[in-house]
Short mmCIF file of C-alpha atoms in Angstrom, two decimals:
data_model
loop_
_atom_site.label_atom_id
_atom_site.label_comp_id
_atom_site.label_asym_id
_atom_site.label_seq_id
_atom_site.Cartn_x
_atom_site.Cartn_y
_atom_site.Cartn_z
CA PRO A 243 -22.18 -4.98 1.01
CA VAL A 244 -19.39 -4.13 -1.42
CA MET A 245 -19.23 -0.45 -2.29
CA THR A 246 -19.56 0.21 -6.01
CA THR A 247 -18.36 3.82 -5.85
CA LEU A 248 -15.37 4.75 -3.76
CA ASN A 249 -14.27 8.16 -2.61
CA PRO A 250 -10.56 8.92 -2.52
CA PHE A 251 -8.98 8.50 0.89
CA HIS A 252 -6.59 11.01 2.48
CA LEU A 253 -3.61 9.77 4.44
CA ALA A 254 -0.77 11.82 5.92
CA ILE A 255 2.41 9.93 6.81
CA PRO A 256 5.67 10.95 8.51
CA VAL A 257 8.88 10.93 6.47
CA SER A 258 12.47 11.56 7.51
CA ASP A 259 13.77 12.78 4.13
CA LEU A 260 11.07 14.58 2.16
CA GLU A 261 12.88 14.73 -1.20
CA GLN A 262 14.21 11.14 -1.13
CA THR A 263 10.85 9.73 -0.08
CA CYS A 264 8.94 11.86 -2.60
CA ALA A 265 11.31 10.67 -5.34
CA PHE A 266 10.52 7.05 -4.41
CA TYR A 267 6.77 7.64 -4.73
CA GLU A 268 7.18 9.53 -8.01
CA ARG A 269 9.88 7.44 -9.73
CA ILE A 270 9.16 3.96 -8.39
CA LEU A 271 5.38 4.03 -7.87
CA GLY A 272 4.48 6.59 -10.56
CA CYS A 273 2.70 9.02 -8.22
CA VAL A 274 2.20 12.62 -9.36
CA ARG A 275 3.14 15.54 -7.12
CA GLY A 276 0.44 18.06 -6.25
CA ARG A 277 0.57 20.97 -3.83
CA GLU A 278 3.65 21.26 -1.64
CA SER A 279 5.51 23.35 0.87
CA GLU A 280 8.95 23.15 2.46
CA THR A 281 7.69 20.55 4.93
CA TRP A 282 5.05 18.51 3.07
CA VAL A 283 4.10 17.22 -0.39
CA ASP A 284 0.68 16.06 -1.67
CA LEU A 285 0.78 13.04 -3.97
CA ASP A 286 -1.79 11.49 -6.29
CA PHE A 287 -1.45 7.94 -4.97
CA MET A 288 -3.43 6.00 -7.58
CA GLY A 289 -6.36 8.38 -7.25
CA HIS A 290 -5.98 8.93 -3.50
CA GLN A 291 -4.31 11.76 -1.61
CA VAL A 292 -1.20 10.78 0.35
CA VAL A 293 0.66 13.61 2.05
CA LEU A 294 4.30 13.21 3.00
CA HIS A 295 5.08 15.28 6.11
CA ARG A 296 8.72 15.79 7.05
CA VAL A 297 9.27 15.15 10.75
CA ALA A 298 12.43 15.53 12.79
CA ASP A 299 14.24 12.36 13.73
CA GLN A 300 11.67 9.98 12.25
CA PRO A 301 13.05 6.55 13.11
CA VAL A 302 13.20 3.92 10.40
CA THR A 303 12.12 0.78 12.20
CA GLU A 304 11.31 -2.73 11.22
CA GLY A 305 8.02 -2.37 13.07
CA ASP A 306 5.87 -5.23 14.21
CA THR A 307 4.44 -8.11 12.17
CA ARG A 308 1.38 -10.33 12.36
CA PRO A 309 0.85 -13.72 10.68
CA VAL A 310 -1.48 -13.73 7.67
CA ASP A 311 -1.84 -16.93 5.61
CA GLY A 312 1.73 -18.04 6.28
CA GLU A 313 3.40 -14.62 5.86
CA GLN A 314 4.61 -12.15 8.50
CA VAL A 315 2.80 -8.94 7.50
CA PRO A 316 4.19 -5.60 8.74
CA VAL A 317 1.90 -3.55 10.96
CA PRO A 318 1.09 -0.75 10.44
CA HIS A 319 0.88 -0.58 6.65
CA PHE A 320 -1.30 1.00 3.97
CA GLY A 321 -1.84 0.54 0.26
CA VAL A 322 -4.26 0.24 -2.60
CA VAL A 323 -6.46 -2.53 -3.96
CA LEU A 324 -5.92 -2.61 -7.74
CA ASP A 325 -7.60 -4.50 -10.53
CA TRP A 326 -5.84 -7.70 -11.67
CA GLU A 327 -4.11 -6.17 -14.70
CA ALA A 328 -2.99 -3.02 -12.87
CA PHE A 329 -1.48 -5.15 -10.09
CA ALA A 330 0.40 -7.25 -12.66
CA ALA A 331 1.74 -4.12 -14.38
CA LEU A 332 2.79 -2.54 -11.07
CA SER A 333 4.46 -5.77 -9.90
CA GLU A 334 6.41 -6.01 -13.15
CA ARG A 335 7.50 -2.36 -12.86
CA LEU A 336 8.63 -2.82 -9.25
CA VAL A 337 10.62 -5.95 -10.13
CA ALA A 338 12.20 -4.18 -13.14
CA LYS A 339 13.24 -1.27 -10.89
CA GLY A 340 14.88 -3.69 -8.46
CA VAL A 341 12.62 -2.91 -5.51
CA ASP A 342 13.58 -4.72 -2.31
CA PHE A 343 10.28 -6.37 -1.35
CA LEU A 344 9.40 -7.22 2.25
CA ILE A 345 7.01 -9.79 0.75
CA SER A 346 7.45 -10.44 -2.98
CA PRO A 347 4.34 -10.64 -5.19
CA THR A 348 2.53 -13.75 -4.03
CA THR A 349 -0.91 -15.36 -3.93
CA ARG A 350 -2.70 -15.42 -0.59
CA PHE A 351 -5.76 -17.53 0.38
CA GLU A 352 -5.39 -19.54 -2.83
CA GLY A 353 -8.55 -21.41 -3.79
CA ARG A 354 -10.51 -19.82 -0.94
CA ALA A 355 -12.84 -16.84 -0.55
CA GLY A 356 -10.77 -13.69 -0.79
CA GLU A 357 -8.04 -15.18 -3.01
CA GLN A 358 -5.66 -12.33 -3.80
CA ARG A 359 -2.25 -11.35 -5.13
CA THR A 360 -0.26 -9.10 -2.81
CA CYS A 361 3.16 -7.60 -2.23
CA PHE A 362 4.76 -5.47 0.48
CA LEU A 363 7.55 -2.92 0.32
CA ARG A 364 8.89 -0.07 2.41
CA ASP A 365 9.48 3.53 1.38
CA PRO A 366 12.79 5.28 2.21
CA SER A 367 11.30 6.65 5.46
CA GLY A 368 10.24 3.22 6.74
CA ASN A 369 6.50 3.33 5.92
CA HIS A 370 5.18 -0.10 4.90
CA LEU A 371 3.01 -0.36 1.78
CA GLU A 372 0.84 -3.18 0.49
CA PHE A 373 -0.55 -3.49 -3.02
CA LYS A 374 -3.11 -6.18 -3.70
CA THR A 375 -5.70 -7.44 -6.14
CA PHE A 376 -8.54 -9.92 -5.79
CA LYS A 377 -9.25 -12.78 -8.16
CA ASP A 378 -12.92 -11.96 -7.57
CA PRO A 379 -13.30 -8.26 -6.65
CA SER A 380 -16.60 -8.96 -4.88
CA MET A 381 -14.57 -10.84 -2.24
CA LEU A 382 -12.91 -7.64 -0.91
CA PHE A 383 -14.84 -7.90 2.37
CA ALA A 384 -15.53 -11.66 2.31
CA THR A 385 -15.76 -13.36 5.69
CA ASP A 386 -16.69 -16.73 7.12
CA ARG A 387 -18.36 -15.07 10.10
CA GLN A 388 -22.07 -14.54 10.37
CA PRO A 389 -23.12 -10.87 10.38
CA TYR A 390 -24.44 -9.39 13.59
CA GLU A 391 -28.19 -9.30 13.69
#
């Protein structure tokens, strides 16, 4: 069943340069800074709590990828499912700011259950982010498999 009320998630991620990475989330993605210390910063990540933790010698790597509907998707990654209009506005803002996409805004599973718009980018510390929206929000957890009885 699709959840109708969601609770904010909390995610802590490693960053190599706290100020540079925080600036990316604030200036490029529009996140708002919350509590902070010399080694971490809380961000309001579209209603969720993402904490940037500075770590020593955090490598920026390309990471691994897995095929999804003809694209090579970076793993691991995290992100937010937005409504259609919010995704369009965010995509336009990212393009206007000259963001270097890993996967530019595109349609996935077109004409099938779970049709969605998605894009991938990487923050300055190498964390992969995905933003997506569903043509039909009730398809968030759509599957062709039969549920276990």
